[in-house]
Structures are given as structure tokens and as C-alpha cells.
Short mmCIF file of C-alpha atoms in Angstrom, two decimals:
data_model
loop_
_atom_site.label_atom_id
_atom_site.label_comp_id
_atom_site.label_asym_id
_atom_site.label_seq_id
_atom_site.Cartn_x
_atom_site.Cartn_y
_atom_site.Cartn_z
CA UNK A 2 6.82 7.54 34.42
CA UNK A 3 3.54 9.22 32.58
CA UNK A 4 1.20 6.69 32.41
CA UNK A 5 1.18 6.95 28.57
CA UNK A 6 3.77 7.31 26.17
CA UNK A 7 2.43 8.32 22.25
CA UNK A 8 4.22 7.88 19.06
CA UNK A 9 3.34 8.46 15.39
CA UNK A 10 5.20 6.13 12.71
CA UNK A 11 5.47 7.38 8.99
CA UNK A 12 6.92 5.57 6.29
CA UNK A 13 10.40 5.79 7.43
CA UNK A 14 12.54 3.01 6.09
CA UNK A 15 12.85 1.79 9.78
CA UNK A 16 11.29 2.64 13.23
CA UNK A 17 12.58 1.53 16.58
CA UNK A 18 9.97 1.94 19.63
CA UNK A 19 11.70 1.28 22.53
CA UNK A 20 13.19 4.59 23.29
CA UNK A 21 10.30 6.73 21.78
CA UNK A 22 7.58 5.22 23.92
CA UNK A 23 9.67 4.48 26.92
CA UNK A 24 9.07 0.65 26.44
CA UNK A 25 10.24 -1.45 29.33
CA UNK A 26 9.02 -5.05 28.23
CA UNK A 27 9.44 -4.97 24.74
CA UNK A 28 11.10 -3.50 22.00
CA UNK A 29 8.65 -3.05 18.55
CA UNK A 30 10.15 -1.71 15.18
CA UNK A 31 8.66 -1.20 11.97
CA UNK A 32 10.60 -1.81 8.92
CA UNK A 33 10.40 -1.40 5.10
CA UNK A 34 11.83 -3.75 2.66
CA UNK A 35 11.42 -3.03 -1.42
CA UNK A 36 10.56 -5.48 -3.66
CA UNK A 37 13.18 -8.18 -3.89
CA UNK A 38 15.30 -7.02 -0.91
CA UNK A 39 16.50 -8.76 2.39
CA UNK A 40 17.93 -7.74 5.85
CA UNK A 41 21.47 -8.28 4.80
CA UNK A 42 22.42 -10.78 7.45
CA UNK A 43 20.95 -13.61 9.28
CA UNK A 44 20.66 -13.27 13.38
CA UNK A 45 19.85 -15.62 16.41
CA UNK A 46 18.98 -14.22 19.61
CA UNK A 47 20.77 -14.43 23.32
CA UNK A 48 17.02 -14.68 25.30
CA UNK A 49 14.51 -12.73 23.42
CA UNK A 50 11.70 -14.42 21.46
CA UNK A 51 10.67 -12.16 18.21
CA UNK A 52 7.17 -11.79 16.44
CA UNK A 53 6.79 -10.65 12.86
CA UNK A 54 3.50 -9.83 11.38
CA UNK A 55 3.10 -8.12 7.58
CA UNK A 56 1.23 -4.84 7.34
CA UNK A 57 1.05 -4.31 3.95
CA UNK A 58 2.72 -6.18 0.67
CA UNK A 59 4.47 -9.87 1.07
CA UNK A 60 7.94 -11.02 2.35
CA UNK A 61 9.15 -14.28 4.02
CA UNK A 62 11.23 -15.48 6.53
CA UNK A 63 13.73 -17.89 6.31
CA UNK A 64 14.09 -19.75 9.96
CA UNK A 65 16.95 -22.57 9.71
CA UNK A 66 17.28 -22.75 6.12
CA UNK A 67 12.99 -23.30 6.16
CA UNK A 68 11.03 -20.40 3.89
CA UNK A 69 8.30 -19.22 5.56
CA UNK A 70 5.62 -16.84 3.17
CA UNK A 71 3.91 -14.24 5.26
CA UNK A 72 1.51 -11.61 4.06
CA UNK A 73 -0.96 -9.37 5.61
CA UNK A 74 -2.27 -11.15 8.45
CA UNK A 75 0.23 -13.57 9.18
CA UNK A 76 2.05 -13.54 12.46
CA UNK A 77 4.86 -15.90 13.20
CA UNK A 78 6.82 -16.36 16.46
CA UNK A 79 10.63 -17.25 16.31
CA UNK A 80 12.62 -19.00 19.25
CA UNK A 81 15.72 -17.02 20.35
CA UNK A 82 17.87 -19.63 19.13
CA UNK A 83 16.36 -20.06 15.07
CA UNK A 84 18.56 -18.09 12.55
CA UNK A 85 16.28 -15.81 10.64
CA UNK A 86 16.32 -13.63 8.01
CA UNK A 87 13.46 -11.04 6.66
CA UNK A 88 13.21 -10.54 3.05
CA UNK A 89 10.59 -8.86 0.92
CA UNK A 90 8.97 -10.90 -2.03
CA UNK A 91 10.60 -10.97 -5.67
CA UNK A 92 7.32 -9.36 -6.39
CA UNK A 93 6.24 -7.10 -3.77
CA UNK A 94 7.45 -4.74 -0.87
CA UNK A 95 6.81 -5.51 2.50
CA UNK A 96 6.09 -3.44 5.57
CA UNK A 97 6.35 -5.42 8.75
CA UNK A 98 6.49 -5.13 12.47
CA UNK A 99 9.19 -7.02 14.18
CA UNK A 100 8.52 -7.30 18.28
CA UNK A 101 11.00 -8.27 20.76
CA UNK A 102 10.14 -9.76 24.17
CA UNK A 103 12.09 -11.76 26.57
CA UNK A 104 11.09 -15.64 26.27
CA UNK A 105 9.45 -16.86 29.27
CA UNK A 106 9.05 -13.44 30.84
CA UNK A 107 4.93 -13.12 30.47
CA UNK A 108 3.55 -14.70 34.01
CA UNK A 109 -0.18 -14.00 33.25
CA UNK A 110 -2.24 -12.11 31.19
CA UNK A 111 -5.83 -10.58 29.99
CA UNK A 112 -8.35 -11.62 32.87
CA UNK A 113 -5.71 -13.25 34.94
CA UNK A 114 -3.66 -9.68 34.99
CA UNK A 115 -6.38 -7.62 34.14
CA UNK A 116 -8.30 -5.33 36.83
CA UNK A 117 -11.69 -4.28 35.78
CA UNK A 118 -12.59 -0.92 36.90
CA UNK A 119 -15.24 -1.18 39.78
CA UNK B 23 8.89 -26.15 21.48
CA UNK B 24 9.14 -25.68 17.52
CA UNK B 25 11.51 -23.43 16.20
CA UNK B 26 8.66 -20.96 14.65
CA UNK B 27 5.10 -20.72 14.94
CA UNK B 28 3.02 -19.09 12.43
CA UNK B 29 -0.64 -18.36 12.63
CA UNK B 30 -3.19 -16.09 10.13
CA UNK B 31 -5.36 -13.52 11.20
CA UNK B 32 -8.79 -13.34 9.33
CA UNK B 33 -11.41 -10.34 10.14
CA UNK B 34 -12.77 -11.90 13.12
CA UNK B 35 -13.96 -9.86 15.77
CA UNK B 36 -11.41 -10.80 18.40
CA UNK B 37 -7.83 -12.85 17.84
CA UNK B 38 -5.76 -13.53 20.51
CA UNK B 39 -2.54 -14.98 19.61
CA UNK B 40 -0.84 -16.33 22.77
CA UNK B 41 -2.07 -19.91 22.42
CA UNK B 42 -2.29 -19.78 18.76
CA UNK B 43 1.79 -19.14 18.68
CA UNK B 44 2.46 -20.56 22.06
CA UNK B 45 3.77 -17.30 22.62
CA UNK B 46 6.25 -17.27 26.16
CA UNK B 47 6.72 -13.31 26.46
CA UNK B 48 3.69 -11.41 25.22
CA UNK B 49 -0.01 -11.79 24.33
CA UNK B 50 -1.03 -9.99 21.35
CA UNK B 51 -4.45 -9.41 20.65
CA UNK B 52 -5.98 -8.22 17.29
CA UNK B 53 -9.45 -6.29 17.89
CA UNK B 54 -12.50 -4.88 16.05
CA UNK B 55 -14.63 -2.42 17.12
CA UNK B 56 -17.73 -0.87 14.89
CA UNK B 57 -17.88 2.97 14.23
CA UNK B 58 -19.03 4.11 17.78
CA UNK B 59 -18.99 1.12 19.52
CA UNK B 60 -16.68 0.58 23.12
CA UNK B 61 -15.16 -2.05 24.66
CA UNK B 62 -17.73 -2.16 27.49
CA UNK B 63 -15.61 -1.40 30.82
CA UNK B 64 -12.21 0.33 31.30
CA UNK B 65 -9.32 -1.61 33.53
CA UNK B 66 -5.90 -1.33 34.73
CA UNK B 67 -3.06 -4.39 35.09
CA UNK B 68 -1.31 -5.72 37.76
CA UNK B 69 1.59 -5.99 36.16
CA UNK B 70 1.75 -5.94 32.26
CA UNK B 71 2.48 -2.73 30.10
CA UNK B 72 0.16 -2.81 27.42
CA UNK B 73 1.17 -0.92 23.67
CA UNK B 74 -1.86 -0.28 21.07
CA UNK B 75 -1.36 0.37 17.45
CA UNK B 76 -4.41 1.11 14.77
CA UNK B 77 -4.08 -0.82 11.66
CA UNK B 78 -6.91 0.43 10.19
CA UNK B 79 -9.74 3.15 10.81
CA UNK B 80 -9.46 5.72 14.12
CA UNK B 81 -10.14 5.23 17.49
CA UNK B 82 -9.06 6.74 20.82
CA UNK B 83 -8.25 5.69 23.90
CA UNK B 84 -9.60 7.05 27.53
CA UNK B 85 -6.62 7.00 30.04
CA UNK B 86 -7.40 7.94 33.19
CA UNK B 87 -9.76 10.51 31.90
CA UNK B 88 -7.96 11.76 28.99
CA UNK B 89 -8.61 10.72 25.54
CA UNK B 90 -5.58 9.80 23.26
CA UNK B 91 -6.91 9.60 19.56
CA UNK B 92 -5.51 7.41 17.29
CA UNK B 93 -5.12 7.04 13.83
CA UNK B 94 -3.30 4.28 11.49
CA UNK B 95 0.13 4.72 12.27
CA UNK B 96 0.06 5.98 16.14
CA UNK B 97 1.24 3.47 18.88
CA UNK B 98 0.73 4.25 22.61
CA UNK B 99 2.32 2.46 25.46
CA UNK B 100 0.06 2.59 28.55
CA UNK B 101 1.51 1.67 32.18
CA UNK B 102 -0.14 -0.68 34.45
CA UNK B 103 -1.82 1.17 36.54
CA UNK B 104 -3.41 3.57 34.44
CA UNK B 105 -7.11 3.36 33.80
CA UNK B 106 -7.65 2.59 29.88
CA UNK B 107 -10.88 2.04 27.28
CA UNK B 108 -10.76 1.60 24.04
CA UNK B 109 -13.41 3.17 21.48
CA UNK B 110 -13.87 3.44 17.89
CA UNK B 111 -14.29 6.85 16.67
CA UNK B 112 -17.59 7.91 16.12
CA UNK B 113 -17.20 8.24 12.68
CA UNK B 114 -14.96 5.07 11.89
CA UNK B 115 -14.84 1.49 12.97
CA UNK B 116 -11.29 0.81 14.14
CA UNK B 117 -9.12 -2.30 13.67
CA UNK B 118 -6.34 -2.16 16.64
CA UNK B 119 -3.61 -4.67 17.50
CA UNK B 120 -3.38 -5.15 21.90
CA UNK B 121 0.24 -6.05 23.12
CA UNK B 122 0.80 -6.87 26.59
CA UNK B 123 4.34 -7.65 28.08
CA UNK B 124 5.25 -7.56 31.96
CA UNK B 125 6.85 -4.10 32.79
CA UNK B 126 10.71 -4.40 33.32
CA UNK B 127 10.69 -7.35 31.76
CA UNK B 128 13.27 -6.40 28.99
CA UNK B 129 16.87 -6.84 29.57
CA UNK B 130 18.38 -6.34 26.67
CA UNK B 131 17.56 -5.96 22.77
CA UNK B 132 18.70 -5.64 19.17
CA UNK B 133 22.50 -6.16 18.65
CA UNK B 134 22.73 -6.44 22.55
CA UNK B 135 20.86 -9.56 22.26
CA UNK B 136 21.33 -10.46 18.76
CA UNK B 137 23.81 -12.93 17.43
CA UNK B 138 24.89 -12.31 13.76
CA UNK B 139 25.14 -15.18 11.56
CA UNK B 140 29.25 -16.04 11.09
#
């Protein structure tokens, strides 16, 4: 595999990066919802945790019946078993990133996993 | 563990989310570099792939000696063994996200891992 892969995400409604970047440890999608619109179904996961962040506008997640409001700079981790559904605000459209990773898959990170160049 | 965790990232120089969100499958950092500044060392990884995206401004990665320019909407996957060093552009500061995940850890994703609500 190449040492790196690069993709440019435009303002399409939804872009999935797993195949575009040959990701092996995550699926990442960049999503858009017009004002007042929701993903048409709630879902949970078998083994993946999901991490959401808003990069433009405002939206909210309904997580097992609880509304969690999200603006630019907010980040949320959702456990696999939780039922979640993403919506744009009634007053704003929203662009957001969703990152799927396998729960409990990270062994070490940052200085424990990094090798500084000599 | 709670079904969800939430954190709000402000314009601090660097924010790490692993502990703030109780992440178990990723470390995610939000980073800032002033115009013309670089992370002070190159590094590789033992087992984690890294995914970078720019959310404001412009920057570049040097990956094993090759310059990869990055603007808003660009995403890059870097293999663990590659030596990488992130810099802001000479003409712009840069805010970027770095996602660390264990290489080859994702078993399934999207419709293979999701359970639609009945």
C-alpha cells in the first residue's frame, strides 16, 4: 500500500472515505442535511463506536430518546448499542463528520505509539 | 460507560479527545499552527494509521520527503511507517484534525455493522 492517500471532499450530500483513502481502521463520512431534515431512520451498531462533530451550521442527535444539541466545535462519542439519529436544526442546515471505529480497538496512542525521527 | 459523551472544542492550540470523550477506538486531536510554523519534529507510528483533515486555513504534510499540500476539505491517510511532519502554509495559519486508529482494526462498517431501528 502507498505510504499515503489523499482525497478532496466537495459539497456533495454525503462522501464516504473508507474506500477513497484505503482506510483500514475507520470509516469516515462527511454528511449534509438541509434545515429541518433528519437521517430517515435511527440505528445502533454491532461493534463500532461512532464519533460525530459539526463543521458547519447546527444539528442534534437523538440518543436513546435524549436530544443532544450540536454546534461547530462540538464532538460526541456514541456507544455501539445506543440508538442514534442525526437531524439538522429547525433553523439551520448542518454539515457534519461521522467517524466509525471498532470499540476497544486502540491499544496505544500519541507518545506510546509514536516514534520520533532521530 | 455512558451511552454518549460530549465535549466542546474551543480555539485552544491543541485539544486531545481520547480522555475527554472516553474514546476506545481512536485518539482525535484538534490542532492549530500559526502561519509558517511546523510541528517541531517528524514522527512515524508503531501500529496506528493517521488521518488528517484541514478545517481552516492551509498547510502541508511532508511525508517521507514529499510535500502534500492541504486545504479545507482535503483528507489524507498516512501509513504507520511513513515519517510525517505537519506545517502551516507560509501564507496562512491552519487548524486541522488528526485521527489515530489502529491499522487493520476495522472489521465491518456502515450497513454491515449498523442495525436499523425496527
